[in-house]
Coordinates of C-alpha atoms in Angstrom, one line a residue:
I5 CA -7.3 -2.9 25.2
N6 CA -10.0 -5.2 24.7
S7 CA -12.7 -3.9 26.7
W8 CA -15.3 -3.8 23.7
R9 CA -16.1 -7.3 24.4
T10 CA -18.1 -6.0 27.4
R11 CA -19.5 -2.7 26.4
D12 CA -22.8 -1.6 27.2
I13 CA -25.3 1.1 26.5
S14 CA -26.4 4.2 28.6
I15 CA -28.6 7.1 27.7
I16 CA -27.3 10.8 28.8
T17 CA -29.7 13.7 29.3
V18 CA -27.3 16.5 28.2
A19 CA -29.0 19.4 30.2
T20 CA -28.6 17.5 33.4
R21 CA -25.8 15.4 32.5
E22 CA -27.6 12.4 34.0
L23 CA -26.4 8.9 33.0
R24 CA -29.4 6.1 32.7
P25 CA -28.2 2.6 32.0
L26 CA -30.3 1.1 29.0
V27 CA -28.8 -2.2 28.0
R28 CA -26.5 -4.1 30.5
T29 CA -25.2 -7.8 29.3
R30 CA -22.5 -10.1 29.7
G31 CA -21.2 -9.5 26.0
S32 CA -20.7 -6.5 23.7
D33 CA -23.7 -4.1 23.1
D34 CA -22.9 -1.1 20.7
S35 CA -23.7 1.0 17.9
P36 CA -27.2 2.4 19.2
V37 CA -29.2 4.2 16.5
W38 CA -32.4 6.3 17.4
S39 CA -35.5 5.9 15.8
P40 CA -36.9 8.9 14.1
D41 CA -39.8 9.7 16.7
G42 CA -36.9 9.0 19.4
R43 CA -39.1 6.2 21.1
A44 CA -36.7 3.4 20.4
I45 CA -33.3 2.5 19.8
V46 CA -31.8 -0.4 17.6
F47 CA -28.5 -1.6 18.4
A48 CA -25.8 -4.3 17.9
S49 CA -25.2 -7.1 20.3
A50 CA -23.4 -10.2 21.0
G51 CA -26.5 -11.6 23.0
G52 CA -24.2 -11.9 26.1
D53 CA -21.6 -14.2 24.1
T54 CA -17.9 -13.0 25.1
T55 CA -16.2 -16.0 23.2
A56 CA -17.4 -16.0 19.8
N57 CA -17.1 -12.4 18.6
Y58 CA -15.7 -13.4 15.4
Y59 CA -17.3 -16.3 13.9
K60 CA -21.0 -16.1 15.1
N61 CA -23.5 -13.4 13.9
G62 CA -24.1 -10.9 16.1
L63 CA -27.6 -9.6 16.8
V64 CA -29.4 -6.7 15.7
L65 CA -31.9 -5.8 18.8
R66 CA -34.7 -3.3 19.2
I67 CA -35.4 -1.5 22.7
P68 CA -37.7 0.8 23.9
A69 CA -35.8 4.3 25.0
E70 CA -37.3 4.1 28.3
G71 CA -35.9 0.5 28.9
G72 CA -37.6 -3.0 28.8
A73 CA -37.7 -5.9 26.6
T74 CA -35.7 -6.2 23.6
T75 CA -36.9 -7.4 20.1
R76 CA -34.6 -9.2 17.6
L77 CA -34.5 -7.9 14.1
A78 CA -32.8 -8.9 10.9
A79 CA -32.6 -12.7 12.2
D80 CA -33.4 -14.2 8.6
F81 CA -30.1 -12.6 7.4
D82 CA -27.2 -14.9 7.7
E83 CA -24.4 -12.4 7.8
Q84 CA -23.1 -9.5 10.0
V85 CA -25.1 -6.3 9.9
S86 CA -23.2 -2.9 9.6
G87 CA -23.9 0.7 9.1
V88 CA -27.5 0.6 10.4
A89 CA -29.7 3.6 9.8
W90 CA -33.6 4.3 11.0
T91 CA -35.3 6.4 8.8
P92 CA -39.0 7.2 8.2
R93 CA -38.8 4.8 5.5
G94 CA -37.5 2.0 7.8
I95 CA -34.2 0.4 8.9
F96 CA -31.4 0.2 6.6
F97 CA -28.1 -1.4 6.9
N98 CA -25.3 -2.7 4.6
G99 CA -24.5 -6.6 4.3
R100 CA -22.7 -9.0 2.2
T101 CA -23.6 -11.8 0.2
R102 CA -20.4 -13.4 -0.8
T103 CA -18.2 -10.5 -2.5
A104 CA -21.0 -8.6 -3.4
S105 CA -22.1 -5.3 -1.0
R106 CA -25.8 -4.7 -1.0
L107 CA -28.2 -2.2 1.0
F108 CA -31.0 -4.1 3.0
R109 CA -34.0 -2.9 4.6
I110 CA -35.5 -4.3 7.9
D111 CA -39.2 -4.1 8.5
P112 CA -39.5 -2.3 11.9
E113 CA -42.6 -4.2 13.1
R114 CA -41.9 -7.6 11.6
G115 CA -38.2 -7.4 11.9
T116 CA -37.7 -9.1 8.3
T117 CA -35.1 -8.2 5.6
T118 CA -35.5 -7.4 1.9
V119 CA -32.9 -5.9 -0.5
A120 CA -33.6 -2.0 -0.5
V121 CA -32.8 -1.2 -4.2
D122 CA -32.3 -3.7 -7.0
T123 CA -29.0 -3.0 -8.6
P124 CA -26.1 -5.1 -9.6
M125 CA -24.0 -2.0 -8.1
N126 CA -21.8 -2.9 -4.9
V127 CA -23.4 -0.2 -2.5
S128 CA -21.9 0.4 0.8
S129 CA -21.5 3.4 3.3
A130 CA -25.1 4.5 2.9
S131 CA -26.1 7.9 4.6
F132 CA -29.7 8.9 4.2
S133 CA -31.5 12.2 3.8
A134 CA -33.8 13.2 6.7
D135 CA -36.8 11.8 5.3
G136 CA -35.2 8.5 4.2
S137 CA -36.1 9.0 0.7
R138 CA -32.5 9.6 -1.0
F139 CA -29.3 8.3 0.1
A140 CA -25.4 8.8 -0.8
F141 CA -23.0 5.6 -0.9
L142 CA -20.1 4.4 -2.0
T143 CA -19.6 1.7 -4.9
Q144 CA -16.6 0.0 -6.3
D145 CA -16.1 -3.2 -8.6
A146 CA -13.2 -4.9 -10.7
T147 CA -12.4 -1.8 -12.6
H148 CA -13.3 1.3 -10.6
L149 CA -12.1 2.8 -7.7
A150 CA -14.8 3.8 -4.8
E151 CA -16.9 6.4 -6.0
V152 CA -19.5 8.4 -4.5
H153 CA -23.0 8.0 -5.9
T154 CA -26.6 9.3 -4.9
G155 CA -30.1 8.0 -5.8
A156 CA -33.7 7.8 -4.7
L157 CA -35.1 4.5 -3.0
D158 CA -38.1 4.8 -5.4
G159 CA -37.1 4.7 -9.1
F160 CA -33.3 4.0 -8.2
R161 CA -31.4 5.5 -10.9
P162 CA -27.7 6.0 -9.2
A163 CA -25.8 9.7 -10.4
P164 CA -22.0 9.9 -9.8
V165 CA -20.8 12.4 -7.6
T166 CA -17.1 11.5 -7.8
T167 CA -14.8 10.4 -10.7
M168 CA -11.9 9.0 -8.8
S169 CA -11.0 6.3 -11.2
A170 CA -10.2 8.8 -14.1
Q171 CA -6.8 9.0 -12.4
I172 CA -6.1 5.6 -13.0
A173 CA -7.4 5.3 -16.8
A174 CA -3.7 5.1 -18.2
W175 CA -2.3 2.6 -15.6
P176 CA -1.5 -0.8 -16.9
I177 CA -3.8 -2.6 -14.3
G178 CA -4.8 -6.0 -14.9
T179 CA -7.9 -7.9 -14.5
A180 CA -9.8 -9.1 -11.3
E181 CA -12.2 -12.0 -11.5
V182 CA -13.9 -14.4 -8.7
V183 CA -12.7 -17.6 -8.9
R184 CA -14.0 -20.8 -6.9
W185 CA -12.4 -24.3 -6.1
R186 CA -13.0 -27.1 -3.6
S187 CA -11.0 -27.6 -0.4
T188 CA -9.8 -30.4 0.9
D189 CA -12.6 -31.1 3.0
G190 CA -15.2 -30.4 0.3
A191 CA -15.8 -27.1 1.3
E192 CA -16.5 -24.3 -1.6
I193 CA -13.9 -21.7 -1.5
E194 CA -13.8 -18.3 -3.3
G195 CA -10.9 -16.0 -4.2
V196 CA -10.0 -13.1 -6.2
L197 CA -7.6 -13.7 -9.1
H198 CA -5.7 -11.1 -10.5
K199 CA -4.1 -11.3 -13.9
P200 CA -1.8 -9.1 -16.1
R201 CA -3.6 -7.0 -18.9
D202 CA -1.8 -9.3 -21.6
F203 CA -2.8 -12.7 -20.0
D204 CA -2.0 -15.5 -22.3
P205 CA -3.7 -19.0 -21.0
A206 CA -1.1 -20.8 -22.9
R207 CA 1.8 -19.4 -20.6
K208 CA 2.8 -20.2 -16.9
Y209 CA 3.1 -17.1 -14.6
P210 CA 4.9 -16.7 -11.3
L211 CA 2.1 -16.8 -8.7
L212 CA 1.9 -14.8 -5.4
V213 CA -0.7 -15.8 -2.7
V214 CA -1.8 -12.7 -0.7
I215 CA -3.9 -13.8 2.6
H216 CA -6.2 -11.4 4.2
G217 CA -6.4 -10.9 7.8
G218 CA -9.2 -11.2 10.1
P219 CA -10.0 -13.9 9.9
T220 CA -13.4 -12.2 9.2
G221 CA -11.7 -10.2 6.5
I222 CA -12.8 -10.4 2.6
D223 CA -11.3 -9.7 -0.4
V224 CA -13.2 -8.7 -3.3
P225 CA -12.5 -7.7 -7.2
Q226 CA -11.0 -4.3 -7.2
P227 CA -8.3 -2.5 -9.5
L228 CA -5.9 -1.4 -6.8
P229 CA -6.1 -3.9 -3.7
G230 CA -4.4 -3.7 -0.5
S231 CA -2.5 -1.4 1.6
V232 CA 0.5 -3.5 2.6
Y233 CA 1.6 -5.2 -0.5
P234 CA 2.1 -3.9 -3.9
I235 CA -0.3 -6.3 -5.9
A236 CA -1.0 -4.3 -8.9
Q237 CA 2.4 -3.4 -9.4
W238 CA 3.3 -7.2 -9.3
V239 CA 0.5 -7.9 -11.6
A240 CA 2.0 -5.3 -14.1
Q241 CA 5.6 -7.2 -13.9
G242 CA 3.8 -10.4 -15.2
A243 CA 2.8 -12.2 -12.2
L244 CA -0.7 -13.8 -11.0
V245 CA -1.8 -13.0 -7.6
L246 CA -4.4 -14.9 -5.6
R247 CA -6.4 -13.6 -2.7
P248 CA -8.1 -16.5 -1.1
N249 CA -11.5 -15.9 1.0
Y250 CA -10.4 -19.0 3.1
R251 CA -12.8 -20.4 5.9
G252 CA -13.8 -17.8 8.4
S253 CA -13.9 -15.0 6.0
A254 CA -16.9 -12.6 6.0
G255 CA -19.7 -12.6 3.5
Y256 CA -20.5 -16.4 3.4
G257 CA -22.6 -17.0 6.4
E258 CA -22.1 -17.9 10.0
A259 CA -21.3 -21.8 9.3
F260 CA -18.4 -21.0 7.0
R261 CA -17.0 -18.6 9.4
A262 CA -17.3 -21.4 11.8
L263 CA -15.1 -23.7 9.7
N264 CA -11.9 -23.0 11.5
V265 CA -13.0 -23.0 14.9
R266 CA -10.5 -25.5 16.5
N267 CA -9.1 -26.1 13.0
L268 CA -7.2 -22.8 12.8
G269 CA -3.9 -22.8 10.6
V270 CA -5.0 -26.6 9.4
G271 CA -8.3 -25.7 7.7
D272 CA -6.7 -22.6 6.3
M273 CA -3.8 -24.1 4.8
W274 CA -6.3 -26.3 3.2
D275 CA -8.0 -23.8 1.5
V276 CA -4.9 -21.7 0.4
M277 CA -3.1 -24.9 -1.0
S278 CA -6.1 -26.1 -2.8
G279 CA -6.8 -22.9 -4.3
V280 CA -3.0 -23.0 -5.6
D281 CA -3.4 -26.7 -7.1
H282 CA -6.8 -25.3 -8.5
L283 CA -4.7 -22.6 -10.7
A284 CA -1.9 -25.1 -11.3
R285 CA -4.3 -27.6 -12.8
Q286 CA -5.0 -25.0 -15.4
G287 CA -1.4 -25.0 -16.6
I288 CA -1.2 -21.1 -16.0
V289 CA 1.3 -21.2 -12.9
D290 CA 4.9 -21.8 -12.8
T291 CA 5.0 -24.0 -9.5
T292 CA 8.7 -23.3 -9.2
R293 CA 8.0 -19.5 -8.8
M294 CA 5.6 -18.9 -6.0
G295 CA 5.5 -17.0 -2.9
A296 CA 3.1 -16.1 -0.1
M297 CA 2.5 -13.9 2.3
G298 CA -0.4 -12.0 4.8
W299 CA -0.8 -9.6 7.5
S300 CA -2.5 -10.2 11.0
Q301 CA -4.6 -13.6 10.6
G302 CA -3.0 -13.5 7.3
G303 CA 0.4 -13.5 8.7
Y304 CA -0.7 -16.4 11.4
I305 CA -1.8 -18.5 8.2
S306 CA 1.4 -17.5 6.3
A307 CA 3.5 -18.5 9.2
F308 CA 1.6 -22.0 9.4
L309 CA 2.4 -22.5 5.8
T310 CA 6.3 -21.9 6.3
T311 CA 6.4 -25.1 8.7
N312 CA 4.1 -27.0 6.8
T313 CA 4.7 -26.8 3.2
T314 CA 8.0 -26.6 0.7
R315 CA 6.1 -25.5 -2.1
F316 CA 6.6 -21.6 -1.8
K317 CA 10.0 -20.2 -2.6
A318 CA 9.5 -17.2 -0.1
I319 CA 6.9 -16.5 2.6
S320 CA 6.2 -13.0 4.3
V321 CA 4.5 -13.0 8.0
G322 CA 3.2 -9.7 8.6
A323 CA 1.9 -9.1 12.1
G324 CA 1.2 -12.9 12.6

């Protein structure tokens, strides 16, 4: 089931069914993408590492299609690279900077990265036209569902294709904002705080903490988050919901993702409870009415909380 940790890359000639190995390293090598001229391939690699898949940055490598030495690309980008596309206009990928998603371009020769389009929009899942001049993409923010847009690389003026958010326009959805605090060891932690639409800063609200999985998942501002817990419904009923991007979360760089190595559970709890304390100090939380929950790694952290604090009235452990 975990054979992906050691997968390799081969080239198949369809007409003859000849299988030619191209990349064989001890760790994972995957996601090959051809260059437009068919002379090279760019791929993702763990660089032979079989133990640090979750917290170290993966490598983006280029190799001649006939085989040979690899060249590293995007070494200046301190996060994971995804959705690589190689067009006549360059190599593009989606990457995160904190809770934002951006489209980046790699110079195929120098290997350096730059932001491809100047926009405050969250750009993800980019799909390019054959000549690379136009692309379709998804974008989502605190008040809109994911929508498809199209735009040109030059003179970027995105045009909407879908209007999915219209269906929730009348729903009593609260607000979603990024909040920051300092953890027990001084690490800066971010999270997404959901408030009821009629939020009153002079009131104290019940607080539910929803912890994402991964640990390299990430929570971002959005109107209808989650597929497990009914967050929007709880907010509509008058609760605050905090979704912490605890140490190990994606979007904050390799050093941040490594902060829970040999510190699992302990450091995670620091981040969750310091976030609770941060909100409590603002006088907006009824600390006698708090609950916590999570799925996968979020379930593991929730289980850790059950035996290390009595501050929550109830805790739900999902797939811990």
